[in-house]
């Protein structure tokens, strides 16, 4: 559970830890799959593909879904706070090299916080509104974008 002072990066690290400790199997060839099955002591018949190259046992699908939903609910609740959202957007703008991607920068950043189809000339607040985020979160995005561009100027990142 998050604390009042948990940062976006700490929240993401905690989520990643949850995923890292979940019983997942990754294989991108038959040879890798055979090796991973042998290593884990699982059989191919008990697996379900949950992403390209990613598998869980059928018995763990519900737990994986519950974890993903809990992560999404927690992230969305945290993003309702201006300060948290502002720092999260500023971090992801840097992480996605926002200033270098003139075509889909807003979509790249917003995709870290939900699902949206890429649309030419759509901006971050519009994606966030489509994802169900409110005005506080959208304002945090606009302010983070403004600050990120200031940082670009100050640091000559252009």
Tab-separated table of C-alpha atoms in Angstrom:
chain	number	residue	atom	x	y	z
A	1	UNK	CA	0.000	0.000	0.000
A	2	UNK	CA	1.307	3.494	-0.807
A	3	UNK	CA	2.372	5.971	1.795
A	4	UNK	CA	1.507	9.662	1.643
A	5	UNK	CA	5.078	10.457	0.704
A	6	UNK	CA	5.610	7.702	-1.850
A	7	UNK	CA	6.891	9.121	-5.118
A	8	UNK	CA	5.921	7.977	-8.582
A	9	UNK	CA	9.281	6.288	-9.059
A	10	UNK	CA	8.924	4.472	-5.728
A	11	UNK	CA	5.425	3.345	-6.676
A	12	UNK	CA	6.684	2.038	-10.034
A	13	UNK	CA	9.583	0.257	-8.294
A	14	UNK	CA	7.142	-1.399	-5.885
A	15	UNK	CA	4.926	-2.459	-8.795
A	16	UNK	CA	7.978	-3.857	-10.600
A	17	UNK	CA	8.941	-5.796	-7.481
A	18	UNK	CA	5.447	-7.327	-7.412
A	19	UNK	CA	5.859	-8.396	-11.038
A	20	UNK	CA	9.395	-9.687	-10.492
A	21	UNK	CA	8.238	-11.959	-7.672
A	22	UNK	CA	5.171	-13.236	-9.535
A	23	UNK	CA	5.525	-16.746	-11.034
A	24	UNK	CA	5.954	-15.746	-14.676
A	25	UNK	CA	7.840	-17.574	-17.393
A	26	UNK	CA	9.349	-15.852	-20.416
A	27	UNK	CA	10.422	-17.690	-23.547
A	28	UNK	CA	10.820	-16.517	-27.127
A	29	UNK	CA	11.679	-19.812	-28.773
A	30	UNK	CA	10.764	-23.451	-28.303
A	31	UNK	CA	14.233	-24.081	-26.898
A	32	UNK	CA	13.827	-21.321	-24.311
A	33	UNK	CA	10.375	-22.613	-23.406
A	34	UNK	CA	11.631	-26.164	-22.916
A	35	UNK	CA	14.504	-24.916	-20.753
A	36	UNK	CA	12.245	-22.669	-18.631
A	37	UNK	CA	9.649	-25.415	-18.136
A	38	UNK	CA	12.334	-27.809	-16.977
A	39	UNK	CA	13.859	-25.188	-14.664
A	40	UNK	CA	10.496	-24.395	-13.038
A	41	UNK	CA	9.189	-27.954	-13.045
A	42	UNK	CA	6.068	-26.915	-14.958
A	43	UNK	CA	4.384	-28.574	-17.934
A	44	UNK	CA	3.383	-26.792	-21.123
A	45	UNK	CA	-0.233	-27.899	-20.630
A	46	UNK	CA	-0.627	-25.845	-17.486
A	47	UNK	CA	0.468	-22.566	-19.141
A	48	UNK	CA	-1.475	-19.592	-20.471
A	49	UNK	CA	0.168	-16.942	-22.650
A	50	UNK	CA	-0.442	-13.523	-21.083
A	51	UNK	CA	1.777	-11.434	-23.385
A	52	UNK	CA	4.190	-12.065	-26.226
A	53	UNK	CA	6.715	-14.480	-24.780
A	54	UNK	CA	5.137	-14.324	-21.304
A	55	UNK	CA	3.319	-17.208	-19.632
A	56	UNK	CA	1.736	-18.016	-16.279
A	57	UNK	CA	0.189	-21.179	-14.971
A	58	UNK	CA	-3.576	-21.346	-15.453
A	59	UNK	CA	-4.029	-21.382	-11.688
A	60	UNK	CA	-2.252	-17.987	-11.433
A	61	UNK	CA	-4.189	-16.074	-14.110
A	62	UNK	CA	-6.709	-14.704	-11.599
A	63	UNK	CA	-3.983	-13.517	-9.245
A	64	UNK	CA	-2.121	-11.831	-12.105
A	65	UNK	CA	-5.300	-10.084	-13.240
A	66	UNK	CA	-6.088	-8.980	-9.680
A	67	UNK	CA	-2.552	-7.608	-9.249
A	68	UNK	CA	-2.733	-5.680	-12.540
A	69	UNK	CA	-6.126	-4.217	-11.616
A	70	UNK	CA	-4.900	-3.249	-8.143
A	71	UNK	CA	-1.847	-1.544	-9.653
A	72	UNK	CA	-4.048	0.360	-12.096
A	73	UNK	CA	-6.476	1.487	-9.371
A	74	UNK	CA	-3.621	2.607	-7.133
A	75	UNK	CA	-1.846	4.505	-9.906
A	76	UNK	CA	-5.066	6.236	-10.958
A	77	UNK	CA	-5.861	7.215	-7.375
A	78	UNK	CA	-2.352	8.617	-6.901
A	79	UNK	CA	-2.547	10.502	-10.214
A	80	UNK	CA	-5.584	12.405	-8.909
A	81	UNK	CA	-3.175	14.370	-6.703
A	82	UNK	CA	-1.559	17.308	-8.477
A	83	UNK	CA	1.951	16.961	-7.002
A	84	UNK	CA	2.171	13.227	-7.636
A	85	UNK	CA	0.860	13.598	-11.201
A	86	UNK	CA	3.163	16.539	-11.955
A	87	UNK	CA	6.255	14.599	-10.850
A	88	UNK	CA	5.075	11.471	-12.682
A	89	UNK	CA	4.590	13.361	-15.941
A	90	UNK	CA	7.888	15.195	-15.617
A	91	UNK	CA	9.663	11.871	-15.042
A	92	UNK	CA	7.990	10.158	-18.016
A	93	UNK	CA	8.673	13.135	-20.294
A	94	UNK	CA	12.359	12.681	-19.572
A	95	UNK	CA	12.099	8.922	-19.798
A	96	UNK	CA	10.447	9.116	-23.230
A	97	UNK	CA	12.666	11.928	-24.560
A	98	UNK	CA	9.561	14.051	-24.962
A	99	UNK	CA	11.437	16.955	-26.557
A	100	UNK	CA	12.806	14.783	-29.366
A	101	UNK	CA	9.559	13.113	-30.451
A	102	UNK	CA	7.458	15.716	-32.216
A	103	UNK	CA	4.949	13.217	-33.628
A	104	UNK	CA	3.740	11.107	-30.738
A	105	UNK	CA	5.373	12.506	-27.599
A	106	UNK	CA	2.097	13.112	-25.771
A	107	UNK	CA	0.821	9.633	-26.604
A	108	UNK	CA	4.119	8.039	-25.474
A	109	UNK	CA	3.992	9.771	-22.098
A	110	UNK	CA	0.263	9.292	-21.503
A	111	UNK	CA	0.497	5.610	-22.432
A	112	UNK	CA	2.418	5.147	-19.190
A	113	UNK	CA	-0.820	5.912	-17.338
A	114	UNK	CA	-3.476	4.084	-19.352
A	115	UNK	CA	-4.550	2.905	-22.773
A	116	UNK	CA	-5.332	5.230	-25.646
A	117	UNK	CA	-5.175	4.927	-29.397
A	118	UNK	CA	-2.642	7.185	-31.073
A	119	UNK	CA	-4.260	10.082	-32.930
A	120	UNK	CA	-2.312	12.665	-34.951
A	121	UNK	CA	-2.377	16.129	-33.330
A	122	UNK	CA	-3.966	14.952	-30.078
A	123	UNK	CA	-2.309	16.406	-26.991
A	124	UNK	CA	-1.637	15.007	-23.537
A	125	UNK	CA	-4.649	16.462	-21.715
A	126	UNK	CA	-6.949	15.089	-24.438
A	127	UNK	CA	-5.456	11.600	-24.038
A	128	UNK	CA	-5.797	11.875	-20.264
A	129	UNK	CA	-9.431	12.975	-20.551
A	130	UNK	CA	-10.084	9.976	-22.815
A	131	UNK	CA	-8.523	7.748	-20.143
A	132	UNK	CA	-10.862	9.193	-17.502
A	133	UNK	CA	-8.408	11.463	-15.698
A	134	UNK	CA	-9.817	14.699	-14.302
A	135	UNK	CA	-8.904	18.349	-14.672
A	136	UNK	CA	-6.359	18.315	-11.811
A	137	UNK	CA	-4.360	15.601	-13.567
A	138	UNK	CA	-4.670	17.353	-16.917
A	139	UNK	CA	-3.455	20.626	-15.373
A	140	UNK	CA	-0.501	18.776	-13.841
A	141	UNK	CA	0.341	17.508	-17.331
A	142	UNK	CA	0.241	20.983	-18.868
A	143	UNK	CA	2.407	22.368	-16.037
A	144	UNK	CA	4.890	19.475	-16.284
A	145	UNK	CA	5.149	20.000	-20.032
A	146	UNK	CA	5.845	23.699	-19.503
A	147	UNK	CA	8.523	22.871	-16.903
A	148	UNK	CA	10.054	20.183	-19.094
A	149	UNK	CA	10.457	22.682	-21.941
A	150	UNK	CA	12.068	25.127	-19.500
A	151	UNK	CA	14.510	22.396	-18.507
A	152	UNK	CA	15.242	21.781	-22.175
A	153	UNK	CA	16.104	25.451	-22.630
A	154	UNK	CA	18.148	25.658	-19.417
A	155	UNK	CA	20.135	22.515	-20.223
A	156	UNK	CA	20.365	23.008	-23.985
A	157	UNK	CA	18.754	19.642	-24.649
A	158	UNK	CA	17.458	20.787	-28.017
